[in-house]
Short mmCIF file of C-alpha atoms in Angstrom, two decimals:
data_model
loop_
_atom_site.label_atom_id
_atom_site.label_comp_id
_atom_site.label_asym_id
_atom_site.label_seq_id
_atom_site.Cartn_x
_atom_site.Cartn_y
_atom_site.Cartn_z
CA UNK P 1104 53.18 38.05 88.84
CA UNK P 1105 51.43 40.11 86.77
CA UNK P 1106 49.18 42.37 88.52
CA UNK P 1107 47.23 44.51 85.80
CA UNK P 1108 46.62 42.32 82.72
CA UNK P 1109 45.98 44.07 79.13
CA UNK P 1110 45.08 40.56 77.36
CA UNK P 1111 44.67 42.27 73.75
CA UNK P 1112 48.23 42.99 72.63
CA UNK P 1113 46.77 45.34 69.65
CA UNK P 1114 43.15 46.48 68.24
CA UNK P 1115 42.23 47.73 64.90
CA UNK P 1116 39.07 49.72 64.82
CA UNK P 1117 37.61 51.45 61.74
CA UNK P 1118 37.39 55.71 62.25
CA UNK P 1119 34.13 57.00 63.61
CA UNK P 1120 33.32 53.55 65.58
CA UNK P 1121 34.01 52.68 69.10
CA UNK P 1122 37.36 51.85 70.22
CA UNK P 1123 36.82 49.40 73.43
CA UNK P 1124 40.28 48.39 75.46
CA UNK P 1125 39.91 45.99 78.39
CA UNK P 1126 42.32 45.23 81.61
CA UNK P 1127 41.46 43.40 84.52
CA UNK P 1128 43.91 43.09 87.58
CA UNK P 1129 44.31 41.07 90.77
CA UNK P 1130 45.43 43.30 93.64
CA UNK P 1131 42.46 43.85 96.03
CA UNK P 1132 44.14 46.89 97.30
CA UNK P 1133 43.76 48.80 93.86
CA UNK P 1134 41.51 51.48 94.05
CA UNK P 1135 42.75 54.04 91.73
CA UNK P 1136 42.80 53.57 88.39
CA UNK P 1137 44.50 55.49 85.22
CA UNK P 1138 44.59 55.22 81.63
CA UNK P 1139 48.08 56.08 79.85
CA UNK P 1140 48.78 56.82 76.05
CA UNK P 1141 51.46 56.48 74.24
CA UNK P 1142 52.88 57.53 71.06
CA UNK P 1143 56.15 56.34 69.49
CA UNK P 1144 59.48 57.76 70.54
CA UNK P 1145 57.48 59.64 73.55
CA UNK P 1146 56.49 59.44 76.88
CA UNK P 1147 52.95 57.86 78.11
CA UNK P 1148 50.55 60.67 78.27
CA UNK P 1149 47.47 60.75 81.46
CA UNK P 1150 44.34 59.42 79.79
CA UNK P 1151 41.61 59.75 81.95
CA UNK P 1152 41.57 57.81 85.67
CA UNK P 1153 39.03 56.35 87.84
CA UNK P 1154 38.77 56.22 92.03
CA UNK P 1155 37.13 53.07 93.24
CA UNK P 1156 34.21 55.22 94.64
CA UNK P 1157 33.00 55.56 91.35
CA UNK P 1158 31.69 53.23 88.38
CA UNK P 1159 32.31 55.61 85.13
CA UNK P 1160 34.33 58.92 84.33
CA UNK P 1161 33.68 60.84 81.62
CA UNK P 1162 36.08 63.15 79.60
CA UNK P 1163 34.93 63.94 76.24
CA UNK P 1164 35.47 61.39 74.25
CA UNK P 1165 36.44 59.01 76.38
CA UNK P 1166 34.95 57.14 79.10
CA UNK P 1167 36.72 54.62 81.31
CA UNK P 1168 33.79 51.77 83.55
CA UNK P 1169 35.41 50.24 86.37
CA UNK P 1170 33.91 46.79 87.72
CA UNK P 1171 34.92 46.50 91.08
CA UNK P 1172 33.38 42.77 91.46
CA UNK P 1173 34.62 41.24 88.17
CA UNK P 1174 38.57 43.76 88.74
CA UNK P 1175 38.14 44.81 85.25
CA UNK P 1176 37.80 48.04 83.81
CA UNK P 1177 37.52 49.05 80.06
CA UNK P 1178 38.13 52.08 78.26
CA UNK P 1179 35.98 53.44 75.48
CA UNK P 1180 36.72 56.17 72.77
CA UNK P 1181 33.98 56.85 70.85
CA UNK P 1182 33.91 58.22 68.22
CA UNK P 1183 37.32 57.08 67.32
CA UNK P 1184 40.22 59.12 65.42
CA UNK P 1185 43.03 58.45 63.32
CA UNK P 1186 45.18 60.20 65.85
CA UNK P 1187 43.79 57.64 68.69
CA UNK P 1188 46.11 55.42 66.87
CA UNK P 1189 48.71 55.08 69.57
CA UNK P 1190 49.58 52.39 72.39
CA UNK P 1191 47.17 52.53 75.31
CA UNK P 1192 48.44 51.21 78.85
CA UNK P 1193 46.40 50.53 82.04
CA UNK P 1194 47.69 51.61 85.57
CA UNK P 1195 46.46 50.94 89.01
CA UNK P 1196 47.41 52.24 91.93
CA UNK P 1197 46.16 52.45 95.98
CA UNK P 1198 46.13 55.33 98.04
CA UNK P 1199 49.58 55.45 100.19
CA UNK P 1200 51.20 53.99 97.56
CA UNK P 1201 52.23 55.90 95.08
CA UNK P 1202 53.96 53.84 92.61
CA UNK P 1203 51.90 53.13 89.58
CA UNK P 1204 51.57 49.32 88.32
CA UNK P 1205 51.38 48.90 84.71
CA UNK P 1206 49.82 46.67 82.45
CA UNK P 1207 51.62 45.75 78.98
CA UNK P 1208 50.12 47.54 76.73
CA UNK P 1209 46.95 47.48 73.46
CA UNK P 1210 48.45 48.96 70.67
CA UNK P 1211 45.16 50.70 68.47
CA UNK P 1212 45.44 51.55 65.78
CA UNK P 1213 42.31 53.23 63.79
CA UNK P 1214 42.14 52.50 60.57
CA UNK P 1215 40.42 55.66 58.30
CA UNK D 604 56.27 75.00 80.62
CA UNK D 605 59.28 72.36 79.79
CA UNK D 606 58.10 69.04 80.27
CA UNK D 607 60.48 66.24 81.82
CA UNK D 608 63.37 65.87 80.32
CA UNK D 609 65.74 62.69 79.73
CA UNK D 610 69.41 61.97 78.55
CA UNK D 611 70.72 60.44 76.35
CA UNK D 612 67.86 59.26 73.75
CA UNK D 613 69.92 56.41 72.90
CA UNK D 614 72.70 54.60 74.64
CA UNK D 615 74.64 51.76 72.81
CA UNK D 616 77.13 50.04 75.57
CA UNK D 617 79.14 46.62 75.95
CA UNK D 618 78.20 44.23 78.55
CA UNK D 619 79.94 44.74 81.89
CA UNK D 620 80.35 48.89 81.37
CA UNK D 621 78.44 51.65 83.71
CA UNK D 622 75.83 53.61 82.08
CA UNK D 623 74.51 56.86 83.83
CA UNK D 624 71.01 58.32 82.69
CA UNK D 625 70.00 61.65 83.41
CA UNK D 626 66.42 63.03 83.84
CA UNK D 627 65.31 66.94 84.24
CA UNK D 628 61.45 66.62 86.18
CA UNK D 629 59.08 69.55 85.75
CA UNK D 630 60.51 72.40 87.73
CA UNK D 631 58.83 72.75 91.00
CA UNK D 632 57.80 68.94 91.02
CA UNK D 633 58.57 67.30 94.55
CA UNK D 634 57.97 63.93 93.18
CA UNK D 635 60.52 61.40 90.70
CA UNK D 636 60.25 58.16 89.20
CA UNK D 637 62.39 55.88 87.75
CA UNK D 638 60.37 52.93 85.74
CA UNK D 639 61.84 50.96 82.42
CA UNK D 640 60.14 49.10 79.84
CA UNK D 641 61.39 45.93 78.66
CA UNK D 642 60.48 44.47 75.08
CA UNK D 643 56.88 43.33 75.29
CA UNK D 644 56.70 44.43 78.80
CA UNK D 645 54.42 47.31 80.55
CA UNK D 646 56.09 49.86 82.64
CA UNK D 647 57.82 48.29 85.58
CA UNK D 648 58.51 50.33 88.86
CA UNK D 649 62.45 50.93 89.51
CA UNK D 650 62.35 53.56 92.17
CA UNK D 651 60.41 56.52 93.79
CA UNK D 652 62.00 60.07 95.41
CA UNK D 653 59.49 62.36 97.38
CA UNK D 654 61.15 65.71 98.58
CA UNK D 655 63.94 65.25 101.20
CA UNK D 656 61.77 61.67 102.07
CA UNK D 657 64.31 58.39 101.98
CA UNK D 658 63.74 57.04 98.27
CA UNK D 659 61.64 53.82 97.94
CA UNK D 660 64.12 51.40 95.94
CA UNK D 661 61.77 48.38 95.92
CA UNK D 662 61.50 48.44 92.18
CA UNK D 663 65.31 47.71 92.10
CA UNK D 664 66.44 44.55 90.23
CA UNK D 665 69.57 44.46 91.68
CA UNK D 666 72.53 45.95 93.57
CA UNK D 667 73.90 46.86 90.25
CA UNK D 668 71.40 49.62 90.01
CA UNK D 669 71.45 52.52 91.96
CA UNK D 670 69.85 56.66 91.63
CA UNK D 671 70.13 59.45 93.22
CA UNK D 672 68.38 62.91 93.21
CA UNK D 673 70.37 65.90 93.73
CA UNK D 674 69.02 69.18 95.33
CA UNK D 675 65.24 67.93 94.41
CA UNK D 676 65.77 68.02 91.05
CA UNK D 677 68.13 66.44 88.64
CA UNK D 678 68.35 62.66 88.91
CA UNK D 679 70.93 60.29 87.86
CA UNK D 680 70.52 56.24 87.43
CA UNK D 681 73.08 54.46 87.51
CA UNK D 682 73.72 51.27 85.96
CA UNK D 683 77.08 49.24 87.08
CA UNK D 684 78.18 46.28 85.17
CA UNK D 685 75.60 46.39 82.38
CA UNK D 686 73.74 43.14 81.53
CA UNK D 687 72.02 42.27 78.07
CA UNK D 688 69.07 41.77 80.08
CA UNK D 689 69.17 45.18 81.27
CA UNK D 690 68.25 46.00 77.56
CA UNK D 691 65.09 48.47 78.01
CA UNK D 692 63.57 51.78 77.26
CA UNK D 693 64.12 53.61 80.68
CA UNK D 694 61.33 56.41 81.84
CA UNK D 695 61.86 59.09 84.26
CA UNK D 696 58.07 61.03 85.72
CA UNK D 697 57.82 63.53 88.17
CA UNK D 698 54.82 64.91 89.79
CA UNK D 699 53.52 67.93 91.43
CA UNK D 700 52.96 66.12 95.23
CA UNK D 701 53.72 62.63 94.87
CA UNK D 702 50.22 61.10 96.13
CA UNK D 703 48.66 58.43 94.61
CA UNK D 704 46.44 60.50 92.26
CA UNK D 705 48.49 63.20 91.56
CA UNK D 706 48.95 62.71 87.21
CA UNK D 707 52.87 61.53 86.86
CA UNK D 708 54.28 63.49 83.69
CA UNK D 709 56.75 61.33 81.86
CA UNK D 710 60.17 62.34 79.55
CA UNK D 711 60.25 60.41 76.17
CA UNK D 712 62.87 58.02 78.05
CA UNK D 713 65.86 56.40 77.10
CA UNK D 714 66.88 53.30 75.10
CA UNK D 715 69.78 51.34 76.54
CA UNK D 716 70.91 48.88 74.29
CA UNK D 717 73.68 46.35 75.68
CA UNK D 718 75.63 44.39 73.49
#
């Protein structure tokens, strides 16, 4: 049972544009949400995250939306860099629990 | 600081042998996880330590596996009677408190591969 879905098993986006990934999931009880990155041969990096409380976080260049209604969120670089080129995976989590559930994974890669 | 640490990089066994994987968490961190990542697979939950706190082993496949965290710090997995299925990259985190949106930092893992 797959909780956190990343449907879009890789992107390509051209340098400069916007880099959109998607993941929707199905536990009610979610209401923390993270973005992880990963590069080959390391560990997943923290992104950015989202609390349910809110609709949009802002870091920089990247912004994560959360739809609460629809239980899909999407991530956006913009503008995006050669070195965004890396695997991108979508966590969820609830408050008292404090294991993180994954989704599988966009791999993006950004093409100069 | 050092970041969280993992060894081996690689393991290479033959079904049915014991495997042991070692992870170093960010000194100071209360919080350790165990997760592994099969082929085409996101990160999948194997088991949580918080302080002095009873682990949560939910994540567990089976009786085969088993960790343990000694004096807060250094943790061991242990894999008995390796399957080919067990086959994954494995991924220790620790974090600073352990609550839900405290950032886990992760090692770079290691790959079991069993023959």
């Amino acid at each position: 049972d797959q909780q956190v879905k990343q449907n879009s098993p890789s992107l390509s986006v051209q340098e400069g544009r916007i880099s959109i990934l998607n993941c929707d999931y199905t536990n009610s009880m979610f209401d923390y949400f993270l973005w992880y990155k990963k590069y080959p041969a390391e560990g997943p990096t923290f992104l950015i995250s989202i609390s349910s409380i809110k609709d949009k976080n802002e870091d920089g260049r990247f912004t994560v939306f959360l739809n609460k209604s629809a239980k899909h969120l999407s991530l956006h670089i913009v503008p995006s860099q050669p070195g965004d080129s890396a695997v991108y995976f979508c966590a969820a989590t609830f408050f008292g629990n404090e294991k993180l559930t994954f989704g599988t994974g966009t791999r993006l890669t950004i093409i100069p | 600081g050092a970041g969280v640490s993992q060894s081996p990089s690689n393991k290479v066994t033959e079904k049915g042998k014991d495997v042991e994987l070692r992870c170093d968490p960010i000194s100071g961190h209360t919080a350790l996880y165990w997760y592994r990542q099969s082929l085409g697979q996101g990160l999948e939950f194997l088991i949580y330590f918080q302080g002095n706190s009873a682990p949560d082993k939910s994540g567990l496949p089976s009786d085969r596996f088993s960790a343990e965290r000694t004096g807060g710090s250094v943790s061991t997995l242990t894999i008995q009677r390796t399957q080919q299925e067990d086959s994954a990259v494995y991924l220790c985190a620790s974090s600073l408190t352990g609550v839900a949106t405290d950032t886990q930092y992760f090692g770079p893992g290691t790959r079991l591969t069993v023959l």
